Amino acid sequence: VMCLLIALNSLAQLLTFNTPIPDAHLTVFKTQITLSIMVGIMMLWFSARYTGIGQSAFLIGWSAFGLALIVANTLLPNGVMFSEFARVDGYALPWGEQIFLPETKPAPYALVFAAFPMGVFIYSIYGSAKQYLRGEVRHAIMLGGVSFLIGMTAAHDLIIDFLSIKTLSLFEFGLFGLVVVLSVQFADEIISAERDLRSYQDKLETLVEARTNELSEANKLLAREIGVRKHAEETLQNRVRELNTLNRISHTVTSVNDLPTAVDDVATT
């Protein structure tokens, strides 16, 4: 979402430079201010998540302040930056390209608007300092560096707007640094997720292999037990047959008085 807002903000900035009609220029400029405030709100929450410092009361309060600025920027005829918005003049850049910039008069309450990006900047620097103290040096330096870049470019744009200096704004270049940090953050999360997935797969493979070995040993043990039981049954059956034979022999011997006949009967049995 933040990357989309940054792209829209950059597009709005390009449109202001190429819009010579005052009313259209003012509309696009107010849209850019709104998008910039939305980017600032998103950066607040990103910094909180990226650094893990929280401070939910400040986040909610400063976000509400940003939303109030968006409402004021929408309702005020010239937005939150200017009290007067006159004509739009064309200016040639050193390399020959022409851009259109308005003749304006800063509004007294523009300083209230200026406090918002400075608050975002201070919060981000505070978060990166906390992150650095926790030993997360690489991430802290990246966030601190891009926060400093955004803070300086925002201050540059505020100064040229207050003093009506006709030059390019630089805030969009600072936002590109934020896109880089976002990209690195997402890449780190993807790499971490892949590492966790590989670890889980390795553990799962080890578990499956151990379970397979257990089942194999259980099958071997069961086969041995079946063999032992089968042998025991065969032995028991042989003993039963032997006992039956002895029983018949005993019965024959005791029931016959003639010895030769008894012997013949036993031989027949």
PDB file of C-alpha atoms in Angstrom:
ATOM      1  CA  VAL A   1       0.000   0.000   0.000  1.00  0.00           C
ATOM      2  CA  MET A   2       2.808   2.395   0.906  1.00  0.00           C
ATOM      3  CA  CYS A   3       4.610   1.737  -2.383  1.00  0.00           C
ATOM      4  CA  LEU A   4       1.378   2.444  -4.265  1.00  0.00           C
ATOM      5  CA  LEU A   5       0.905   5.720  -2.377  1.00  0.00           C
ATOM      6  CA  ILE A   6       4.510   6.702  -3.108  1.00  0.00           C
ATOM      7  CA  ALA A   7       3.986   5.994  -6.813  1.00  0.00           C
ATOM      8  CA  LEU A   8       0.774   8.040  -6.852  1.00  0.00           C
ATOM      9  CA  ASN A   9       2.491  10.882  -4.990  1.00  0.00           C
ATOM     10  CA  SER A  10       5.317  10.940  -7.540  1.00  0.00           C
ATOM     11  CA  LEU A  11       2.796  10.905 -10.369  1.00  0.00           C
ATOM     12  CA  ALA A  12       0.925  13.827  -8.806  1.00  0.00           C
ATOM     13  CA  GLN A  13       4.186  15.755  -8.506  1.00  0.00           C
ATOM     14  CA  LEU A  14       4.927  15.206 -12.202  1.00  0.00           C
ATOM     15  CA  LEU A  15       1.442  16.398 -13.065  1.00  0.00           C
ATOM     16  CA  THR A  16       1.879  19.630 -11.103  1.00  0.00           C
ATOM     17  CA  PHE A  17       5.066  20.379 -13.001  1.00  0.00           C
ATOM     18  CA  ASN A  18       3.211  19.898 -16.290  1.00  0.00           C
ATOM     19  CA  THR A  19      -0.119  21.623 -15.499  1.00  0.00           C
ATOM     20  CA  PRO A  20      -0.273  25.304 -16.589  1.00  0.00           C
ATOM     21  CA  ILE A  21      -3.946  25.870 -15.707  1.00  0.00           C
ATOM     22  CA  PRO A  22      -4.199  27.379 -12.162  1.00  0.00           C
ATOM     23  CA  ASP A  23      -7.344  25.549 -11.013  1.00  0.00           C
ATOM     24  CA  ALA A  24      -6.110  22.205 -12.297  1.00  0.00           C
ATOM     25  CA  HIS A  25      -2.658  22.867 -10.848  1.00  0.00           C
ATOM     26  CA  LEU A  26      -4.172  23.618  -7.422  1.00  0.00           C
ATOM     27  CA  THR A  27      -6.313  20.456  -7.525  1.00  0.00           C
ATOM     28  CA  VAL A  28      -3.335  18.268  -8.360  1.00  0.00           C
ATOM     29  CA  PHE A  29      -1.192  20.012  -5.725  1.00  0.00           C
ATOM     30  CA  LYS A  30      -3.810  19.434  -3.006  1.00  0.00           C
ATOM     31  CA  THR A  31      -4.025  15.796  -4.086  1.00  0.00           C
ATOM     32  CA  GLN A  32      -0.260  15.508  -3.750  1.00  0.00           C
ATOM     33  CA  ILE A  33      -0.372  16.995  -0.236  1.00  0.00           C
ATOM     34  CA  THR A  34      -3.042  14.462   0.744  1.00  0.00           C
ATOM     35  CA  LEU A  35      -0.984  11.596  -0.657  1.00  0.00           C
ATOM     36  CA  SER A  36       2.116  12.869   1.174  1.00  0.00           C
ATOM     37  CA  ILE A  37       0.234  12.876   4.481  1.00  0.00           C
ATOM     38  CA  MET A  38      -1.031   9.348   3.812  1.00  0.00           C
ATOM     39  CA  VAL A  39       2.535   8.224   3.097  1.00  0.00           C
ATOM     40  CA  GLY A  40       3.591   9.817   6.396  1.00  0.00           C
ATOM     41  CA  ILE A  41       0.912   7.888   8.303  1.00  0.00           C
ATOM     42  CA  MET A  42       1.935   4.646   6.630  1.00  0.00           C
ATOM     43  CA  MET A  43       5.582   5.336   7.411  1.00  0.00           C
ATOM     44  CA  LEU A  44       4.712   5.804  11.097  1.00  0.00           C
ATOM     45  CA  TRP A  45       3.181   2.348  11.313  1.00  0.00           C
ATOM     46  CA  PHE A  46       5.903   0.818   9.164  1.00  0.00           C
ATOM     47  CA  SER A  47       8.571   2.249  11.468  1.00  0.00           C
ATOM     48  CA  ALA A  48       6.715   0.858  14.489  1.00  0.00           C
ATOM     49  CA  ARG A  49       6.571  -2.606  12.940  1.00  0.00           C
ATOM     50  CA  TYR A  50      10.085  -2.458  11.493  1.00  0.00           C
ATOM     51  CA  THR A  51      11.699  -1.417  14.779  1.00  0.00           C
ATOM     52  CA  GLY A  52       9.249  -3.032  17.205  1.00  0.00           C
ATOM     53  CA  ILE A  53       9.111   0.019  19.497  1.00  0.00           C
ATOM     54  CA  GLY A  54       5.309   0.310  19.593  1.00  0.00           C
ATOM     55  CA  GLN A  55       4.243   3.542  21.352  1.00  0.00           C
ATOM     56  CA  SER A  56       0.634   2.927  20.290  1.00  0.00           C
ATOM     57  CA  ALA A  57      -0.715   6.099  21.948  1.00  0.00           C
ATOM     58  CA  PHE A  58       1.630   8.281  19.889  1.00  0.00           C
ATOM     59  CA  LEU A  59       0.902   6.309  16.719  1.00  0.00           C
ATOM     60  CA  ILE A  60      -2.843   6.695  17.092  1.00  0.00           C
ATOM     61  CA  GLY A  61      -2.595  10.356  18.072  1.00  0.00           C
ATOM     62  CA  TRP A  62      -0.232  11.343  15.269  1.00  0.00           C
ATOM     63  CA  SER A  63      -2.217   9.340  12.736  1.00  0.00           C
ATOM     64  CA  ALA A  64      -5.366  11.167  13.854  1.00  0.00           C
ATOM     65  CA  PHE A  65      -3.454  14.441  13.432  1.00  0.00           C
ATOM     66  CA  GLY A  66      -2.579  13.403   9.878  1.00  0.00           C
ATOM     67  CA  LEU A  67      -6.187  12.516   9.094  1.00  0.00           C
ATOM     68  CA  ALA A  68      -7.283  15.914  10.422  1.00  0.00           C
ATOM     69  CA  LEU A  69      -4.772  17.565   8.085  1.00  0.00           C
ATOM     70  CA  ILE A  70      -6.196  15.580   5.154  1.00  0.00           C
ATOM     71  CA  VAL A  71      -9.696  16.801   5.985  1.00  0.00           C
ATOM     72  CA  ALA A  72      -8.472  20.408   6.325  1.00  0.00           C
ATOM     73  CA  ASN A  73      -6.510  20.149   3.084  1.00  0.00           C
ATOM     74  CA  THR A  74      -9.651  18.969   1.323  1.00  0.00           C
ATOM     75  CA  LEU A  75     -11.959  21.618   2.767  1.00  0.00           C
ATOM     76  CA  LEU A  76      -9.706  24.696   2.578  1.00  0.00           C
ATOM     77  CA  PRO A  77      -9.859  26.413  -0.816  1.00  0.00           C
ATOM     78  CA  ASN A  78      -6.078  26.528  -1.224  1.00  0.00           C
ATOM     79  CA  GLY A  79      -5.199  23.544   0.935  1.00  0.00           C
ATOM     80  CA  VAL A  80      -3.218  23.570   4.178  1.00  0.00           C
ATOM     81  CA  MET A  81      -0.118  25.160   2.652  1.00  0.00           C
ATOM     82  CA  PHE A  82      -1.251  28.382   1.030  1.00  0.00           C
ATOM     83  CA  SER A  83      -3.605  31.259   1.766  1.00  0.00           C
ATOM     84  CA  GLU A  84      -3.338  32.584  -1.797  1.00  0.00           C
ATOM     85  CA  PHE A  85      -2.836  30.671  -5.028  1.00  0.00           C
ATOM     86  CA  ALA A  86      -2.394  33.044  -7.967  1.00  0.00           C
ATOM     87  CA  ARG A  87      -1.173  32.398 -11.451  1.00  0.00           C
ATOM     88  CA  VAL A  88       1.009  29.538 -12.727  1.00  0.00           C
ATOM     89  CA  ASP A  89       4.212  30.474 -14.541  1.00  0.00           C
ATOM     90  CA  GLY A  90       6.559  28.411 -16.661  1.00  0.00           C
ATOM     91  CA  TYR A  91      10.221  28.063 -15.675  1.00  0.00           C
ATOM     92  CA  ALA A  92      13.069  26.538 -17.633  1.00  0.00           C
ATOM     93  CA  LEU A  93      15.330  24.088 -15.810  1.00  0.00           C
ATOM     94  CA  PRO A  94      19.117  24.193 -16.424  1.00  0.00           C
ATOM     95  CA  TRP A  95      18.861  21.300 -18.884  1.00  0.00           C
ATOM     96  CA  GLY A  96      16.142  23.067 -20.872  1.00  0.00           C
ATOM     97  CA  GLU A  97      12.998  21.296 -19.622  1.00  0.00           C
ATOM     98  CA  GLN A  98      10.074  23.572 -18.746  1.00  0.00           C
ATOM     99  CA  ILE A  99       8.036  23.153 -15.572  1.00  0.00           C
ATOM    100  CA  PHE A 100       5.070  25.098 -14.212  1.00  0.00           C
ATOM    101  CA  LEU A 101       5.131  26.533 -10.690  1.00  0.00           C
ATOM    102  CA  PRO A 102       2.480  28.676  -8.970  1.00  0.00           C
ATOM    103  CA  GLU A 103       2.747  32.101  -7.405  1.00  0.00           C
ATOM    104  CA  THR A 104       1.612  31.493  -3.819  1.00  0.00           C
ATOM    105  CA  LYS A 105       1.453  32.989  -0.353  1.00  0.00           C
ATOM    106  CA  PRO A 106       2.051  30.602   2.584  1.00  0.00           C
ATOM    107  CA  ALA A 107      -0.814  30.271   5.047  1.00  0.00           C
ATOM    108  CA  PRO A 108      -0.177  31.042   8.747  1.00  0.00           C
ATOM    109  CA  TYR A 109      -1.363  27.547   9.688  1.00  0.00           C
ATOM    110  CA  ALA A 110       1.104  25.945   7.254  1.00  0.00           C
ATOM    111  CA  LEU A 111       3.487  25.545  10.192  1.00  0.00           C
ATOM    112  CA  VAL A 112       0.957  23.150  11.714  1.00  0.00           C
ATOM    113  CA  PHE A 113       1.197  21.044   8.571  1.00  0.00           C
ATOM    114  CA  ALA A 114       4.995  21.248   8.711  1.00  0.00           C
ATOM    115  CA  ALA A 115       4.921  19.692  12.202  1.00  0.00           C
ATOM    116  CA  PHE A 116       3.463  16.459  10.847  1.00  0.00           C
ATOM    117  CA  PRO A 117       6.399  15.271   8.681  1.00  0.00           C
ATOM    118  CA  MET A 118       8.834  16.400  11.372  1.00  0.00           C
ATOM    119  CA  GLY A 119       6.989  14.221  13.910  1.00  0.00           C
ATOM    120  CA  VAL A 120       7.217  11.255  11.565  1.00  0.00           C
ATOM    121  CA  PHE A 121      10.918  11.949  11.051  1.00  0.00           C
ATOM    122  CA  ILE A 122      11.653  12.141  14.808  1.00  0.00           C
ATOM    123  CA  TYR A 123       9.680   8.953  15.516  1.00  0.00           C
ATOM    124  CA  SER A 124      11.548   7.039  12.802  1.00  0.00           C
ATOM    125  CA  ILE A 125      14.943   8.264  14.043  1.00  0.00           C
ATOM    126  CA  TYR A 126      13.963   7.304  17.603  1.00  0.00           C
ATOM    127  CA  GLY A 127      12.959   3.836  16.416  1.00  0.00           C
ATOM    128  CA  SER A 128      16.185   3.300  14.475  1.00  0.00           C
ATOM    129  CA  ALA A 129      18.213   4.394  17.537  1.00  0.00           C
ATOM    130  CA  LYS A 130      16.370   1.836  19.694  1.00  0.00           C
ATOM    131  CA  GLN A 131      16.959  -0.762  17.029  1.00  0.00           C
ATOM    132  CA  TYR A 132      20.672   0.051  16.930  1.00  0.00           C
ATOM    133  CA  LEU A 133      20.964  -0.315  20.700  1.00  0.00           C
ATOM    134  CA  ARG A 134      19.376  -3.778  20.436  1.00  0.00           C
ATOM    135  CA  GLY A 135      22.189  -4.811  18.115  1.00  0.00           C
ATOM    136  CA  GLU A 136      20.190  -4.717  14.859  1.00  0.00           C
ATOM    137  CA  VAL A 137      22.797  -2.480  13.281  1.00  0.00           C
ATOM    138  CA  ARG A 138      22.096  -3.123   9.595  1.00  0.00           C
ATOM    139  CA  HIS A 139      18.356  -2.482   9.798  1.00  0.00           C
ATOM    140  CA  ALA A 140      18.864   0.509  12.100  1.00  0.00           C
ATOM    141  CA  ILE A 141      21.322   2.168   9.711  1.00  0.00           C
ATOM    142  CA  MET A 142      19.005   1.602   6.743  1.00  0.00           C
ATOM    143  CA  LEU A 143      15.949   3.052   8.470  1.00  0.00           C
ATOM    144  CA  GLY A 144      17.924   5.898  10.045  1.00  0.00           C
ATOM    145  CA  GLY A 145      19.508   6.781   6.731  1.00  0.00           C
ATOM    146  CA  VAL A 146      16.264   6.817   4.783  1.00  0.00           C
ATOM    147  CA  SER A 147      14.492   8.697   7.599  1.00  0.00           C
ATOM    148  CA  PHE A 148      17.216  11.346   7.504  1.00  0.00           C
ATOM    149  CA  LEU A 149      16.920  11.546   3.707  1.00  0.00           C
ATOM    150  CA  ILE A 150      13.125  11.916   3.844  1.00  0.00           C
ATOM    151  CA  GLY A 151      13.368  14.470   6.654  1.00  0.00           C
ATOM    152  CA  MET A 152      15.868  16.593   4.759  1.00  0.00           C
ATOM    153  CA  THR A 153      13.952  16.469   1.471  1.00  0.00           C
ATOM    154  CA  ALA A 154      10.681  17.305   3.275  1.00  0.00           C
ATOM    155  CA  ALA A 155      12.382  20.247   5.004  1.00  0.00           C
ATOM    156  CA  HIS A 156      13.769  21.386   1.634  1.00  0.00           C
ATOM    157  CA  ASP A 157      10.309  21.355   0.066  1.00  0.00           C
ATOM    158  CA  LEU A 158       8.737  23.184   3.005  1.00  0.00           C
ATOM    159  CA  ILE A 159      11.398  25.881   2.810  1.00  0.00           C
ATOM    160  CA  ILE A 160      10.981  26.470  -0.914  1.00  0.00           C
ATOM    161  CA  ASP A 161       7.199  26.589  -0.489  1.00  0.00           C
ATOM    162  CA  PHE A 162       7.382  29.058   2.414  1.00  0.00           C
ATOM    163  CA  LEU A 163       9.910  31.255   0.662  1.00  0.00           C
ATOM    164  CA  SER A 164       8.330  30.832  -2.802  1.00  0.00           C
ATOM    165  CA  ILE A 165      11.629  29.635  -4.296  1.00  0.00           C
ATOM    166  CA  LYS A 166      11.111  28.385  -7.823  1.00  0.00           C
ATOM    167  CA  THR A 167      12.922  25.045  -8.007  1.00  0.00           C
ATOM    168  CA  LEU A 168      12.266  21.333  -8.071  1.00  0.00           C
ATOM    169  CA  SER A 169      10.913  19.592  -4.981  1.00  0.00           C
ATOM    170  CA  LEU A 170      12.971  16.691  -3.644  1.00  0.00           C
ATOM    171  CA  PHE A 171      10.572  14.856  -1.362  1.00  0.00           C
ATOM    172  CA  GLU A 172       9.884  12.171  -3.990  1.00  0.00           C
ATOM    173  CA  PHE A 173      13.584  11.281  -4.099  1.00  0.00           C
ATOM    174  CA  GLY A 174      13.515  10.692  -0.363  1.00  0.00           C
ATOM    175  CA  LEU A 175      10.512   8.414  -0.816  1.00  0.00           C
ATOM    176  CA  PHE A 176      12.461   6.285  -3.271  1.00  0.00           C
ATOM    177  CA  GLY A 177      14.859   5.515  -0.418  1.00  0.00           C
ATOM    178  CA  LEU A 178      11.883   4.318   1.603  1.00  0.00           C
ATOM    179  CA  VAL A 179      10.916   2.013  -1.257  1.00  0.00           C
ATOM    180  CA  VAL A 180      14.415   0.526  -1.107  1.00  0.00           C
ATOM    181  CA  VAL A 181      14.067  -0.111   2.639  1.00  0.00           C
ATOM    182  CA  LEU A 182      10.654  -1.684   2.076  1.00  0.00           C
ATOM    183  CA  SER A 183      12.109  -3.918  -0.620  1.00  0.00           C
ATOM    184  CA  VAL A 184      14.960  -5.021   1.639  1.00  0.00           C
ATOM    185  CA  GLN A 185      12.504  -5.662   4.492  1.00  0.00           C
ATOM    186  CA  PHE A 186      10.267  -7.797   2.289  1.00  0.00           C
ATOM    187  CA  ALA A 187      13.296  -9.656   0.917  1.00  0.00           C
ATOM    188  CA  ASP A 188      14.504 -10.381   4.457  1.00  0.00           C
ATOM    189  CA  GLU A 189      11.046 -11.651   5.422  1.00  0.00           C
ATOM    190  CA  ILE A 190      10.929 -13.904   2.363  1.00  0.00           C
ATOM    191  CA  ILE A 191      14.421 -15.273   3.068  1.00  0.00           C
ATOM    192  CA  SER A 192      13.515 -15.843   6.716  1.00  0.00           C
ATOM    193  CA  ALA A 193      10.288 -17.613   5.707  1.00  0.00           C
ATOM    194  CA  GLU A 194      12.187 -19.814   3.246  1.00  0.00           C
ATOM    195  CA  ARG A 195      14.746 -20.639   5.946  1.00  0.00           C
ATOM    196  CA  ASP A 196      12.000 -21.576   8.397  1.00  0.00           C
ATOM    197  CA  LEU A 197      10.281 -23.656   5.724  1.00  0.00           C
ATOM    198  CA  ARG A 198      13.508 -25.546   4.946  1.00  0.00           C
ATOM    199  CA  SER A 199      14.052 -26.149   8.648  1.00  0.00           C
ATOM    200  CA  TYR A 200      10.505 -27.439   9.010  1.00  0.00           C
ATOM    201  CA  GLN A 201      10.924 -29.699   5.968  1.00  0.00           C
ATOM    202  CA  ASP A 202      14.188 -31.101   7.359  1.00  0.00           C
ATOM    203  CA  LYS A 203      12.523 -31.794  10.710  1.00  0.00           C
ATOM    204  CA  LEU A 204       9.556 -33.376   8.950  1.00  0.00           C
ATOM    205  CA  GLU A 205      11.819 -35.599   6.848  1.00  0.00           C
ATOM    206  CA  THR A 206      13.734 -36.660   9.960  1.00  0.00           C
ATOM    207  CA  LEU A 207      10.467 -37.394  11.755  1.00  0.00           C
ATOM    208  CA  VAL A 208       9.112 -39.400   8.803  1.00  0.00           C
ATOM    209  CA  GLU A 209      12.360 -41.366   8.550  1.00  0.00           C
ATOM    210  CA  ALA A 210      12.341 -42.125  12.283  1.00  0.00           C
ATOM    211  CA  ARG A 211       8.689 -43.157  12.131  1.00  0.00           C
ATOM    212  CA  THR A 212       9.367 -45.353   9.102  1.00  0.00           C
ATOM    213  CA  ASN A 213      12.216 -47.072  10.948  1.00  0.00           C
ATOM    214  CA  GLU A 214       9.966 -47.604  13.967  1.00  0.00           C
ATOM    215  CA  LEU A 215       7.257 -49.146  11.782  1.00  0.00           C
ATOM    216  CA  SER A 216       9.824 -51.353  10.038  1.00  0.00           C
ATOM    217  CA  GLU A 217      11.141 -52.622  13.366  1.00  0.00           C
ATOM    218  CA  ALA A 218       7.571 -53.181  14.570  1.00  0.00           C
ATOM    219  CA  ASN A 219       6.778 -55.179  11.425  1.00  0.00           C
ATOM    220  CA  LYS A 220       9.905 -57.327  11.906  1.00  0.00           C
ATOM    221  CA  LEU A 221       8.989 -57.960  15.550  1.00  0.00           C
ATOM    222  CA  LEU A 222       5.430 -58.849  14.555  1.00  0.00           C
ATOM    223  CA  ALA A 223       6.711 -61.240  11.889  1.00  0.00           C
ATOM    224  CA  ARG A 224       8.938 -62.951  14.474  1.00  0.00           C
ATOM    225  CA  GLU A 225       6.044 -63.243  16.914  1.00  0.00           C
ATOM    226  CA  ILE A 226       3.831 -64.721  14.183  1.00  0.00           C
ATOM    227  CA  GLY A 227       6.576 -67.254  13.397  1.00  0.00           C
ATOM    228  CA  VAL A 228       6.943 -68.187  17.061  1.00  0.00           C
ATOM    229  CA  ARG A 229       3.186 -68.586  17.477  1.00  0.00           C
ATOM    230  CA  LYS A 230       2.926 -70.659  14.302  1.00  0.00           C
ATOM    231  CA  HIS A 231       5.711 -72.930  15.481  1.00  0.00           C
ATOM    232  CA  ALA A 232       4.036 -73.224  18.882  1.00  0.00           C
ATOM    233  CA  GLU A 233       0.723 -74.137  17.231  1.00  0.00           C
ATOM    234  CA  GLU A 234       2.421 -76.795  15.081  1.00  0.00           C
ATOM    235  CA  THR A 235       4.171 -78.213  18.142  1.00  0.00           C
ATOM    236  CA  LEU A 236       0.903 -78.255  20.055  1.00  0.00           C
ATOM    237  CA  GLN A 237      -0.881 -79.996  17.192  1.00  0.00           C
ATOM    238  CA  ASN A 238       1.883 -82.646  17.048  1.00  0.00           C
ATOM    239  CA  ARG A 239       1.571 -83.199  20.792  1.00  0.00           C
ATOM    240  CA  VAL A 240      -2.197 -83.555  20.475  1.00  0.00           C
ATOM    241  CA  ARG A 241      -1.800 -86.138  17.714  1.00  0.00           C
ATOM    242  CA  GLU A 242       0.767 -88.022  19.796  1.00  0.00           C
ATOM    243  CA  LEU A 243      -1.518 -87.995  22.827  1.00  0.00           C
ATOM    244  CA  ASN A 244      -4.445 -89.205  20.728  1.00  0.00           C
ATOM    245  CA  THR A 245      -2.310 -92.012  19.366  1.00  0.00           C
ATOM    246  CA  LEU A 246      -1.148 -93.032  22.837  1.00  0.00           C
ATOM    247  CA  ASN A 247      -4.720 -92.874  24.077  1.00  0.00           C
ATOM    248  CA  ARG A 248      -5.907 -95.228  21.324  1.00  0.00           C
ATOM    249  CA  ILE A 249      -2.994 -97.586  22.002  1.00  0.00           C
ATOM    250  CA  SER A 250      -3.775 -97.642  25.691  1.00  0.00           C
ATOM    251  CA  HIS A 251      -7.446 -98.272  25.004  1.00  0.00           C
ATOM    252  CA  THR A 252      -6.640-101.086  22.609  1.00  0.00           C
ATOM    253  CA  VAL A 253      -4.250-102.777  24.996  1.00  0.00           C
ATOM    254  CA  THR A 254      -6.655-102.636  27.906  1.00  0.00           C
ATOM    255  CA  SER A 255      -9.689-103.777  25.926  1.00  0.00           C
ATOM    256  CA  VAL A 256      -8.217-106.818  24.094  1.00  0.00           C
ATOM    257  CA  ASN A 257      -7.379-110.101  25.946  1.00  0.00           C
ATOM    258  CA  ASP A 258      -5.609-111.819  23.083  1.00  0.00           C
ATOM    259  CA  LEU A 259      -2.029-110.437  22.931  1.00  0.00           C
ATOM    260  CA  PRO A 260      -1.350-111.212  19.219  1.00  0.00           C
ATOM    261  CA  THR A 261      -4.626-109.536  18.292  1.00  0.00           C
ATOM    262  CA  ALA A 262      -3.751-106.529  20.479  1.00  0.00           C
ATOM    263  CA  VAL A 263      -0.386-106.221  18.793  1.00  0.00           C
ATOM    264  CA  ASP A 264      -2.039-106.325  15.381  1.00  0.00           C
ATOM    265  CA  ASP A 265      -4.509-103.621  16.444  1.00  0.00           C
ATOM    266  CA  VAL A 266      -1.704-101.423  17.783  1.00  0.00           C
ATOM    267  CA  ALA A 267       0.270-101.856  14.552  1.00  0.00           C
ATOM    268  CA  THR A 268      -2.834-100.888  12.584  1.00  0.00           C
ATOM    269  CA  THR A 269      -3.253 -97.779  14.739  1.00  0.00           C
TER     270      THR A 269
END
